[in-house]
Amino acid sequence: MRNKYLLPAMLLLTCSCGRFGNKDQHAGSKRIVCLAKQYNEVIYALGAEKDLVAVDLSSTYPPAIKALPTVGYHRALSAEGIISQEPTLVVHDNNVGPEQVMQQLEKMKIPMKTFADSVFTIEQDKGMIRELGRYFGRERQADSLCRILDAQMSEALANGKRYTDTPHVVIIHFGRAMNIYLAVTEKSTAAKMVAWAGGVIPIGGNKGMQQVSAELIAQADPDVILLTDFGYDRLGSIGKIKELPGVAGTKAARDNRIYRVEEHDLIYLGPRTGANVLTLQKLIHAKQSE
Amino acid sequence: MQNSPNKGVFPWLTALLVAAVLLSACLGAIDIHIREIAGAAGKLFYNGSDYTLHERVFLEIRLPRVLFCLFAGAALAVGGVLLQALFRNPIIEPGLIGTSSGAAFGAALYFVAGATFHFHAGVWMLPLAACAGAMLATFMVLGLSGSRENGKTGIVTLLLMGIAVNALFLSGTGFLSYIARDPQARSITFWNLGTLSGANWESVVITAIVVTLCCWRAMACAARLNLLMLGEEEAQLSGVGVKRLKMEVMVINVIMIAVVTAFTGVISFVGLVVPHLLRIWKGADNRYLVAAGALTGAILLTAADIAARLLLRPAELPIGIVTSLAGVPVFIFLLKKKKYYF
């Protein structure tokens, strides 16, 4: 029942984060409410954000997006909250809820649109960017983003051929609770990015993230440990992280190869995926680069 | 309720209810002016078709929600009154005999199994699953406690079985949350926090029929519950069929709470706090408590719903958080008082 307590706490924290107090300052006739963080990043990258009037709570990149009003968490929306933004279009990726809210929006004849919602490969990623580019009349910018993405991915894959090792990388997403870690598994988007960067995630499982014991982290004995920003910032220093049960004694702790990463860079593919893979590559192959 | 010393309560509660309903109809992520409400009602009456956006929001989303909230609040409070009288214990609410935990388990099973097996059976599947879970858990409590004492349903046994079955179903929900994928786990969590945002005309009609019938039966039981509060033997000597009364009250309670919980998720504290407040105000006559409880439950849940819609607008807080945040201090205050008004 971990989430039963986590989510109310998260809601209270978000109340104090100030995003709910953001005022609508949009003057145009087109009003878009976008409920998918992945699309929102692309919309900003395309420079098509001028008609964006509100987003969901999980959309946190780029930082400028935090100035927009939010209509709540994308899986706990309310129809009235969305309609109150007077949207001429609601954009979502089918990962929204509750179910009845979408039915209410349909009943109210609020125009809704979904773009590519299964983005697990670079080709699908580029497809999504181009689709959004076409919709917003920004084909040139979309092509440019795709070219940069291709170039960075080619560079990362070419770099990969030069490395002689395949570091084992454990990504701990959410700090710890009673020596239980929420770790990224081999089935995740982050695992794909690590693989493109020339590493491997040694944590199995059916979900993208899974609670694992300290023993499993110790057994995995990773060469590199990446902590997402929330857990890293909460623990405060690498010294404290190295003392954690399971982490202490791993090759990563012994070699000081524990790094902080931004959570949103690893959870979906987008226009910066190539750059993020190159950053990952520098981190996980830091030993060979030295 | 003729010649009742509690007669003065009802005009107050009715006035408060009207005010709460009006506020609830007007306030929210979208503020709807009373003129727009009148306009919408007028067009509905004269078969108009040129509804404005606000008028459509009022008729399709806001009004069913306001009405649903009234019936849900009434049901939760009357459920609390009935169970507290039945158990002769002021700390009881419907959640304690497995109803809420059973409903939560049914809903969680739907969220996990439905997605795992790509099982789609329309919008009614979630309420049906929650309702089935609530009934299963409550009748498990009843069945198990009945067989323990040669067919008699002992109050203490019932209570202990309630605790055991609650633990069983909460563990089941916990297990399902643990194996659930992220979106499913979050759906379970939000369902457990309660929300009225899914109210529609179908749910209003079903809840209205069920809650009205159950409250009517609850009123019929109220005088016998007064006698039961003197003790089971005394009630028996006064001509009350105790076993039948207990069964009737439990069935009323489970049907009413299961149907409401199925549409809203888990909403705590209304059933606990409302009977206490009313006892402090005008005493412990169950005939008064059932009627006034229905009105007060409706008022309190409406007030909580207004708060849930306004606090983070345009986003919305789950109503279970609001009722718990408001209910806990009230409950602690009531417990700290020496007298329980029971």
PDB file of N, CA, C and O in Angstrom, chain B residues 205-263:
ATOM      1  N   VAL B 205     -29.215   7.928 -10.964  1.00  0.00           N
ATOM      2  CA  VAL B 205     -30.498   7.211 -10.899  1.00  0.00           C
ATOM      3  C   VAL B 205     -30.361   5.954 -10.030  1.00  0.00           C
ATOM      4  O   VAL B 205     -31.173   5.701  -9.126  1.00  0.00           O
ATOM      5  N   ILE B 206     -29.298   5.179 -10.278  1.00  0.00           N
ATOM      6  CA  ILE B 206     -29.121   3.932  -9.516  1.00  0.00           C
ATOM      7  C   ILE B 206     -28.970   4.242  -8.021  1.00  0.00           C
ATOM      8  O   ILE B 206     -29.636   3.642  -7.168  1.00  0.00           O
ATOM      9  N   THR B 207     -28.089   5.198  -7.714  1.00  0.00           N
ATOM     10  CA  THR B 207     -27.831   5.521  -6.309  1.00  0.00           C
ATOM     11  C   THR B 207     -29.084   6.097  -5.649  1.00  0.00           C
ATOM     12  O   THR B 207     -29.382   5.768  -4.495  1.00  0.00           O
ATOM     13  N   ALA B 208     -29.799   6.939  -6.383  1.00  0.00           N
ATOM     14  CA  ALA B 208     -31.008   7.550  -5.802  1.00  0.00           C
ATOM     15  C   ALA B 208     -32.017   6.477  -5.413  1.00  0.00           C
ATOM     16  O   ALA B 208     -32.569   6.497  -4.306  1.00  0.00           O
ATOM     17  N   ILE B 209     -32.232   5.533  -6.310  1.00  0.00           N
ATOM     18  CA  ILE B 209     -33.221   4.471  -6.015  1.00  0.00           C
ATOM     19  C   ILE B 209     -32.766   3.646  -4.814  1.00  0.00           C
ATOM     20  O   ILE B 209     -33.512   3.434  -3.850  1.00  0.00           O
ATOM     21  N   VAL B 210     -31.511   3.187  -4.867  1.00  0.00           N
ATOM     22  CA  VAL B 210     -31.006   2.300  -3.812  1.00  0.00           C
ATOM     23  C   VAL B 210     -30.983   3.026  -2.458  1.00  0.00           C
ATOM     24  O   VAL B 210     -31.470   2.502  -1.456  1.00  0.00           O
ATOM     25  N   VAL B 211     -30.450   4.254  -2.452  1.00  0.00           N
ATOM     26  CA  VAL B 211     -30.290   4.969  -1.175  1.00  0.00           C
ATOM     27  C   VAL B 211     -31.661   5.353  -0.595  1.00  0.00           C
ATOM     28  O   VAL B 211     -31.883   5.229   0.606  1.00  0.00           O
ATOM     29  N   THR B 212     -32.580   5.779  -1.462  1.00  0.00           N
ATOM     30  CA  THR B 212     -33.919   6.147  -0.962  1.00  0.00           C
ATOM     31  C   THR B 212     -34.603   4.935  -0.326  1.00  0.00           C
ATOM     32  O   THR B 212     -35.142   5.018   0.781  1.00  0.00           O
ATOM     33  N   LEU B 213     -34.567   3.799  -1.037  1.00  0.00           N
ATOM     34  CA  LEU B 213     -35.204   2.596  -0.485  1.00  0.00           C
ATOM     35  C   LEU B 213     -34.530   2.169   0.820  1.00  0.00           C
ATOM     36  O   LEU B 213     -35.204   1.808   1.793  1.00  0.00           O
ATOM     37  N   CYS B 214     -33.198   2.212   0.828  1.00  0.00           N
ATOM     38  CA  CYS B 214     -32.472   1.782   2.030  1.00  0.00           C
ATOM     39  C   CYS B 214     -32.747   2.717   3.212  1.00  0.00           C
ATOM     40  O   CYS B 214     -32.907   2.256   4.341  1.00  0.00           O
ATOM     41  N   CYS B 215     -32.794   4.032   2.944  1.00  0.00           N
ATOM     42  CA  CYS B 215     -33.064   4.977   4.032  1.00  0.00           C
ATOM     43  C   CYS B 215     -34.480   4.787   4.559  1.00  0.00           C
ATOM     44  O   CYS B 215     -34.735   4.883   5.768  1.00  0.00           O
ATOM     45  N   TRP B 216     -35.400   4.499   3.645  1.00  0.00           N
ATOM     46  CA  TRP B 216     -36.784   4.239   4.062  1.00  0.00           C
ATOM     47  C   TRP B 216     -36.829   3.010   4.977  1.00  0.00           C
ATOM     48  O   TRP B 216     -37.447   3.020   6.040  1.00  0.00           O
ATOM     49  N   ARG B 217     -36.118   1.942   4.614  1.00  0.00           N
ATOM     50  CA  ARG B 217     -36.074   0.741   5.458  1.00  0.00           C
ATOM     51  C   ARG B 217     -35.345   1.048   6.773  1.00  0.00           C
ATOM     52  O   ARG B 217     -35.702   0.524   7.822  1.00  0.00           O
ATOM     53  N   ALA B 218     -34.309   1.894   6.679  1.00  0.00           N
ATOM     54  CA  ALA B 218     -33.559   2.246   7.894  1.00  0.00           C
ATOM     55  C   ALA B 218     -34.475   2.974   8.879  1.00  0.00           C
ATOM     56  O   ALA B 218     -34.413   2.738  10.089  1.00  0.00           O
ATOM     57  N   MET B 219     -35.324   3.854   8.357  1.00  0.00           N
ATOM     58  CA  MET B 219     -36.279   4.560   9.227  1.00  0.00           C
ATOM     59  C   MET B 219     -37.208   3.558   9.905  1.00  0.00           C
ATOM     60  O   MET B 219     -37.564   3.703  11.080  1.00  0.00           O
ATOM     61  N   ALA B 220     -37.592   2.531   9.147  1.00  0.00           N
ATOM     62  CA  ALA B 220     -38.494   1.513   9.712  1.00  0.00           C
ATOM     63  C   ALA B 220     -37.808   0.716  10.819  1.00  0.00           C
ATOM     64  O   ALA B 220     -38.472   0.155  11.692  1.00  0.00           O
ATOM     65  N   CYS B 221     -36.488   0.626  10.768  1.00  0.00           N
ATOM     66  CA  CYS B 221     -35.737  -0.132  11.784  1.00  0.00           C
ATOM     67  C   CYS B 221     -35.389   0.728  13.005  1.00  0.00           C
ATOM     68  O   CYS B 221     -34.951   0.181  14.026  1.00  0.00           O
ATOM     69  N   ALA B 222     -35.503   2.053  12.855  1.00  0.00           N
ATOM     70  CA  ALA B 222     -34.934   2.959  13.861  1.00  0.00           C
ATOM     71  C   ALA B 222     -35.511   2.745  15.258  1.00  0.00           C
ATOM     72  O   ALA B 222     -34.771   2.694  16.248  1.00  0.00           O
ATOM     73  N   ALA B 223     -36.848   2.589  15.358  1.00  0.00           N
ATOM     74  CA  ALA B 223     -37.457   2.428  16.684  1.00  0.00           C
ATOM     75  C   ALA B 223     -36.973   1.136  17.331  1.00  0.00           C
ATOM     76  O   ALA B 223     -36.681   1.096  18.536  1.00  0.00           O
ATOM     77  N   ARG B 224     -36.865   0.055  16.534  1.00  0.00           N
ATOM     78  CA  ARG B 224     -36.390  -1.229  17.076  1.00  0.00           C
ATOM     79  C   ARG B 224     -34.922  -1.127  17.476  1.00  0.00           C
ATOM     80  O   ARG B 224     -34.485  -1.752  18.442  1.00  0.00           O
ATOM     81  N   LEU B 225     -34.163  -0.321  16.745  1.00  0.00           N
ATOM     82  CA  LEU B 225     -32.751  -0.126  17.117  1.00  0.00           C
ATOM     83  C   LEU B 225     -32.638   0.589  18.465  1.00  0.00           C
ATOM     84  O   LEU B 225     -31.733   0.324  19.252  1.00  0.00           O
ATOM     85  N   ASN B 226     -33.593   1.499  18.723  1.00  0.00           N
ATOM     86  CA  ASN B 226     -33.617   2.168  20.038  1.00  0.00           C
ATOM     87  C   ASN B 226     -33.758   1.137  21.151  1.00  0.00           C
ATOM     88  O   ASN B 226     -33.088   1.208  22.174  1.00  0.00           O
ATOM     89  N   LEU B 227     -34.638   0.164  20.929  1.00  0.00           N
ATOM     90  CA  LEU B 227     -34.832  -0.878  21.941  1.00  0.00           C
ATOM     91  C   LEU B 227     -33.598  -1.779  22.049  1.00  0.00           C
ATOM     92  O   LEU B 227     -33.200  -2.192  23.136  1.00  0.00           O
ATOM     93  N   LEU B 228     -32.980  -2.029  20.903  1.00  0.00           N
ATOM     94  CA  LEU B 228     -31.779  -2.882  20.911  1.00  0.00           C
ATOM     95  C   LEU B 228     -30.654  -2.241  21.713  1.00  0.00           C
ATOM     96  O   LEU B 228     -29.835  -2.937  22.326  1.00  0.00           O
ATOM     97  N   MET B 229     -30.630  -0.921  21.701  1.00  0.00           N
ATOM     98  CA  MET B 229     -29.561  -0.231  22.440  1.00  0.00           C
ATOM     99  C   MET B 229     -29.689  -0.442  23.953  1.00  0.00           C
ATOM    100  O   MET B 229     -28.728  -0.230  24.698  1.00  0.00           O
ATOM    101  N   LEU B 230     -30.865  -0.876  24.414  1.00  0.00           N
ATOM    102  CA  LEU B 230     -31.019  -1.184  25.840  1.00  0.00           C
ATOM    103  C   LEU B 230     -30.383  -2.533  26.181  1.00  0.00           C
ATOM    104  O   LEU B 230     -30.169  -2.858  27.340  1.00  0.00           O
ATOM    105  N   GLY B 231     -30.131  -3.349  25.165  1.00  0.00           N
ATOM    106  CA  GLY B 231     -29.564  -4.680  25.390  1.00  0.00           C
ATOM    107  C   GLY B 231     -30.373  -5.689  24.594  1.00  0.00           C
ATOM    108  O   GLY B 231     -31.572  -5.492  24.361  1.00  0.00           O
ATOM    109  N   GLU B 232     -29.723  -6.772  24.174  1.00  0.00           N
ATOM    110  CA  GLU B 232     -30.400  -7.735  23.309  1.00  0.00           C
ATOM    111  C   GLU B 232     -31.568  -8.422  24.024  1.00  0.00           C
ATOM    112  O   GLU B 232     -32.635  -8.618  23.448  1.00  0.00           O
ATOM    113  N   GLU B 233     -31.357  -8.800  25.288  1.00  0.00           N
ATOM    114  CA  GLU B 233     -32.429  -9.505  26.006  1.00  0.00           C
ATOM    115  C   GLU B 233     -33.626  -8.598  26.227  1.00  0.00           C
ATOM    116  O   GLU B 233     -34.780  -9.011  26.053  1.00  0.00           O
ATOM    117  N   GLU B 234     -33.329  -7.342  26.591  1.00  0.00           N
ATOM    118  CA  GLU B 234     -34.407  -6.376  26.808  1.00  0.00           C
ATOM    119  C   GLU B 234     -35.186  -6.161  25.504  1.00  0.00           C
ATOM    120  O   GLU B 234     -36.418  -6.090  25.502  1.00  0.00           O
ATOM    121  N   ALA B 235     -34.449  -6.061  24.420  1.00  0.00           N
ATOM    122  CA  ALA B 235     -35.109  -5.859  23.122  1.00  0.00           C
ATOM    123  C   ALA B 235     -35.982  -7.061  22.778  1.00  0.00           C
ATOM    124  O   ALA B 235     -37.122  -6.915  22.319  1.00  0.00           O
ATOM    125  N   GLN B 236     -35.443  -8.251  23.029  1.00  0.00           N
ATOM    126  CA  GLN B 236     -36.188  -9.489  22.764  1.00  0.00           C
ATOM    127  C   GLN B 236     -37.493  -9.509  23.590  1.00  0.00           C
ATOM    128  O   GLN B 236     -38.555  -9.843  23.059  1.00  0.00           O
ATOM    129  N   LEU B 237     -37.362  -9.138  24.865  1.00  0.00           N
ATOM    130  CA  LEU B 237     -38.538  -9.125  25.744  1.00  0.00           C
ATOM    131  C   LEU B 237     -39.569  -8.092  25.290  1.00  0.00           C
ATOM    132  O   LEU B 237     -40.761  -8.243  25.524  1.00  0.00           O
ATOM    133  N   SER B 238     -39.070  -7.039  24.614  1.00  0.00           N
ATOM    134  CA  SER B 238     -39.999  -5.999  24.131  1.00  0.00           C
ATOM    135  C   SER B 238     -40.623  -6.373  22.796  1.00  0.00           C
ATOM    136  O   SER B 238     -41.274  -5.559  22.148  1.00  0.00           O
ATOM    137  N   GLY B 239     -40.340  -7.562  22.330  1.00  0.00           N
ATOM    138  CA  GLY B 239     -40.952  -8.032  21.093  1.00  0.00           C
ATOM    139  C   GLY B 239     -40.145  -7.784  19.838  1.00  0.00           C
ATOM    140  O   GLY B 239     -40.655  -7.924  18.723  1.00  0.00           O
ATOM    141  N   VAL B 240     -38.884  -7.413  19.984  1.00  0.00           N
ATOM    142  CA  VAL B 240     -38.046  -7.169  18.802  1.00  0.00           C
ATOM    143  C   VAL B 240     -37.384  -8.485  18.377  1.00  0.00           C
ATOM    144  O   VAL B 240     -36.792  -9.181  19.220  1.00  0.00           O
ATOM    145  N   GLY B 241     -37.538  -8.840  17.131  1.00  0.00           N
ATOM    146  CA  GLY B 241     -36.829 -10.013  16.601  1.00  0.00           C
ATOM    147  C   GLY B 241     -35.384  -9.605  16.352  1.00  0.00           C
ATOM    148  O   GLY B 241     -35.071  -9.073  15.295  1.00  0.00           O
ATOM    149  N   VAL B 242     -34.531  -9.850  17.349  1.00  0.00           N
ATOM    150  CA  VAL B 242     -33.175  -9.294  17.300  1.00  0.00           C
ATOM    151  C   VAL B 242     -32.381  -9.833  16.105  1.00  0.00           C
ATOM    152  O   VAL B 242     -31.736  -9.069  15.375  1.00  0.00           O
ATOM    153  N   LYS B 243     -32.454 -11.139  15.922  1.00  0.00           N
ATOM    154  CA  LYS B 243     -31.663 -11.748  14.843  1.00  0.00           C
ATOM    155  C   LYS B 243     -32.079 -11.161  13.477  1.00  0.00           C
ATOM    156  O   LYS B 243     -31.248 -10.801  12.651  1.00  0.00           O
ATOM    157  N   ARG B 244     -33.391 -11.063  13.312  1.00  0.00           N
ATOM    158  CA  ARG B 244     -33.901 -10.541  12.047  1.00  0.00           C
ATOM    159  C   ARG B 244     -33.512  -9.072  11.866  1.00  0.00           C
ATOM    160  O   ARG B 244     -33.158  -8.648  10.772  1.00  0.00           O
ATOM    161  N   LEU B 245     -33.596  -8.327  12.976  1.00  0.00           N
ATOM    162  CA  LEU B 245     -33.247  -6.899  12.914  1.00  0.00           C
ATOM    163  C   LEU B 245     -31.783  -6.722  12.510  1.00  0.00           C
ATOM    164  O   LEU B 245     -31.454  -5.899  11.641  1.00  0.00           O
ATOM    165  N   LYS B 246     -30.913  -7.521  13.150  1.00  0.00           N
ATOM    166  CA  LYS B 246     -29.482  -7.411  12.822  1.00  0.00           C
ATOM    167  C   LYS B 246     -29.237  -7.708  11.349  1.00  0.00           C
ATOM    168  O   LYS B 246     -28.508  -6.987  10.665  1.00  0.00           O
ATOM    169  N   MET B 247     -29.873  -8.778  10.894  1.00  0.00           N
ATOM    170  CA  MET B 247     -29.682  -9.153   9.486  1.00  0.00           C
ATOM    171  C   MET B 247     -30.206  -8.056   8.565  1.00  0.00           C
ATOM    172  O   MET B 247     -29.556  -7.687   7.583  1.00  0.00           O
ATOM    173  N   GLU B 248     -31.367  -7.518   8.899  1.00  0.00           N
ATOM    174  CA  GLU B 248     -31.975  -6.476   8.053  1.00  0.00           C
ATOM    175  C   GLU B 248     -31.069  -5.243   7.983  1.00  0.00           C
ATOM    176  O   GLU B 248     -30.814  -4.696   6.910  1.00  0.00           O
ATOM    177  N   VAL B 249     -30.560  -4.837   9.163  1.00  0.00           N
ATOM    178  CA  VAL B 249     -29.701  -3.640   9.202  1.00  0.00           C
ATOM    179  C   VAL B 249     -28.410  -3.881   8.418  1.00  0.00           C
ATOM    180  O   VAL B 249     -27.942  -3.014   7.669  1.00  0.00           O
ATOM    181  N   MET B 250     -27.852  -5.071   8.576  1.00  0.00           N
ATOM    182  CA  MET B 250     -26.611  -5.367   7.850  1.00  0.00           C
ATOM    183  C   MET B 250     -26.846  -5.370   6.337  1.00  0.00           C
ATOM    184  O   MET B 250     -26.029  -4.864   5.570  1.00  0.00           O
ATOM    185  N   VAL B 251     -27.957  -5.951   5.922  1.00  0.00           N
ATOM    186  CA  VAL B 251     -28.249  -6.012   4.475  1.00  0.00           C
ATOM    187  C   VAL B 251     -28.481  -4.604   3.918  1.00  0.00           C
ATOM    188  O   VAL B 251     -27.942  -4.245   2.865  1.00  0.00           O
ATOM    189  N   ILE B 252     -29.248  -3.797   4.651  1.00  0.00           N
ATOM    190  CA  ILE B 252     -29.476  -2.403   4.215  1.00  0.00           C
ATOM    191  C   ILE B 252     -28.132  -1.703   4.064  1.00  0.00           C
ATOM    192  O   ILE B 252     -27.837  -1.059   3.056  1.00  0.00           O
ATOM    193  N   ASN B 253     -27.313  -1.858   5.106  1.00  0.00           N
ATOM    194  CA  ASN B 253     -26.025  -1.166   5.119  1.00  0.00           C
ATOM    195  C   ASN B 253     -25.125  -1.592   3.957  1.00  0.00           C
ATOM    196  O   ASN B 253     -24.571  -0.769   3.242  1.00  0.00           O
ATOM    197  N   VAL B 254     -25.024  -2.902   3.774  1.00  0.00           N
ATOM    198  CA  VAL B 254     -24.073  -3.371   2.749  1.00  0.00           C
ATOM    199  C   VAL B 254     -24.535  -2.962   1.350  1.00  0.00           C
ATOM    200  O   VAL B 254     -23.729  -2.537   0.521  1.00  0.00           O
ATOM    201  N   ILE B 255     -25.839  -3.048   1.106  1.00  0.00           N
ATOM    202  CA  ILE B 255     -26.319  -2.681  -0.239  1.00  0.00           C
ATOM    203  C   ILE B 255     -26.050  -1.190  -0.493  1.00  0.00           C
ATOM    204  O   ILE B 255     -25.493  -0.800  -1.524  1.00  0.00           O
ATOM    205  N   MET B 256     -26.409  -0.389   0.499  1.00  0.00           N
ATOM    206  CA  MET B 256     -26.289   1.072   0.337  1.00  0.00           C
ATOM    207  C   MET B 256     -24.824   1.505   0.183  1.00  0.00           C
ATOM    208  O   MET B 256     -24.472   2.237  -0.754  1.00  0.00           O
ATOM    209  N   ILE B 257     -23.979   1.019   1.086  1.00  0.00           N
ATOM    210  CA  ILE B 257     -22.578   1.445   1.059  1.00  0.00           C
ATOM    211  C   ILE B 257     -21.853   0.861  -0.149  1.00  0.00           C
ATOM    212  O   ILE B 257     -21.031   1.528  -0.792  1.00  0.00           O
ATOM    213  N   ALA B 258     -22.177  -0.392  -0.488  1.00  0.00           N
ATOM    214  CA  ALA B 258     -21.504  -1.016  -1.634  1.00  0.00           C
ATOM    215  C   ALA B 258     -21.805  -0.251  -2.919  1.00  0.00           C
ATOM    216  O   ALA B 258     -20.906   0.018  -3.718  1.00  0.00           O
ATOM    217  N   VAL B 259     -23.061   0.120  -3.101  1.00  0.00           N
ATOM    218  CA  VAL B 259     -23.429   0.821  -4.342  1.00  0.00           C
ATOM    219  C   VAL B 259     -22.742   2.189  -4.409  1.00  0.00           C
ATOM    220  O   VAL B 259     -22.168   2.560  -5.442  1.00  0.00           O
ATOM    221  N   VAL B 260     -22.753   2.912  -3.274  1.00  0.00           N
ATOM    222  CA  VAL B 260     -22.118   4.240  -3.277  1.00  0.00           C
ATOM    223  C   VAL B 260     -20.602   4.110  -3.479  1.00  0.00           C
ATOM    224  O   VAL B 260     -20.006   4.781  -4.326  1.00  0.00           O
ATOM    225  N   THR B 261     -19.982   3.216  -2.705  1.00  0.00           N
ATOM    226  CA  THR B 261     -18.526   3.058  -2.803  1.00  0.00           C
ATOM    227  C   THR B 261     -18.117   2.613  -4.202  1.00  0.00           C
ATOM    228  O   THR B 261     -17.066   3.011  -4.700  1.00  0.00           O
ATOM    229  N   ALA B 262     -18.949   1.800  -4.815  1.00  0.00           N
ATOM    230  CA  ALA B 262     -18.632   1.326  -6.162  1.00  0.00           C
ATOM    231  C   ALA B 262     -18.457   2.490  -7.139  1.00  0.00           C
ATOM    232  O   ALA B 262     -17.635   2.438  -8.040  1.00  0.00           O
ATOM    233  N   PHE B 263     -19.222   3.560  -6.945  1.00  0.00           N
ATOM    234  CA  PHE B 263     -19.125   4.705  -7.867  1.00  0.00           C
ATOM    235  C   PHE B 263     -18.128   5.770  -7.417  1.00  0.00           C
ATOM    236  O   PHE B 263     -17.677   6.575  -8.227  1.00  0.00           O
TER     237      PHE B 263
END
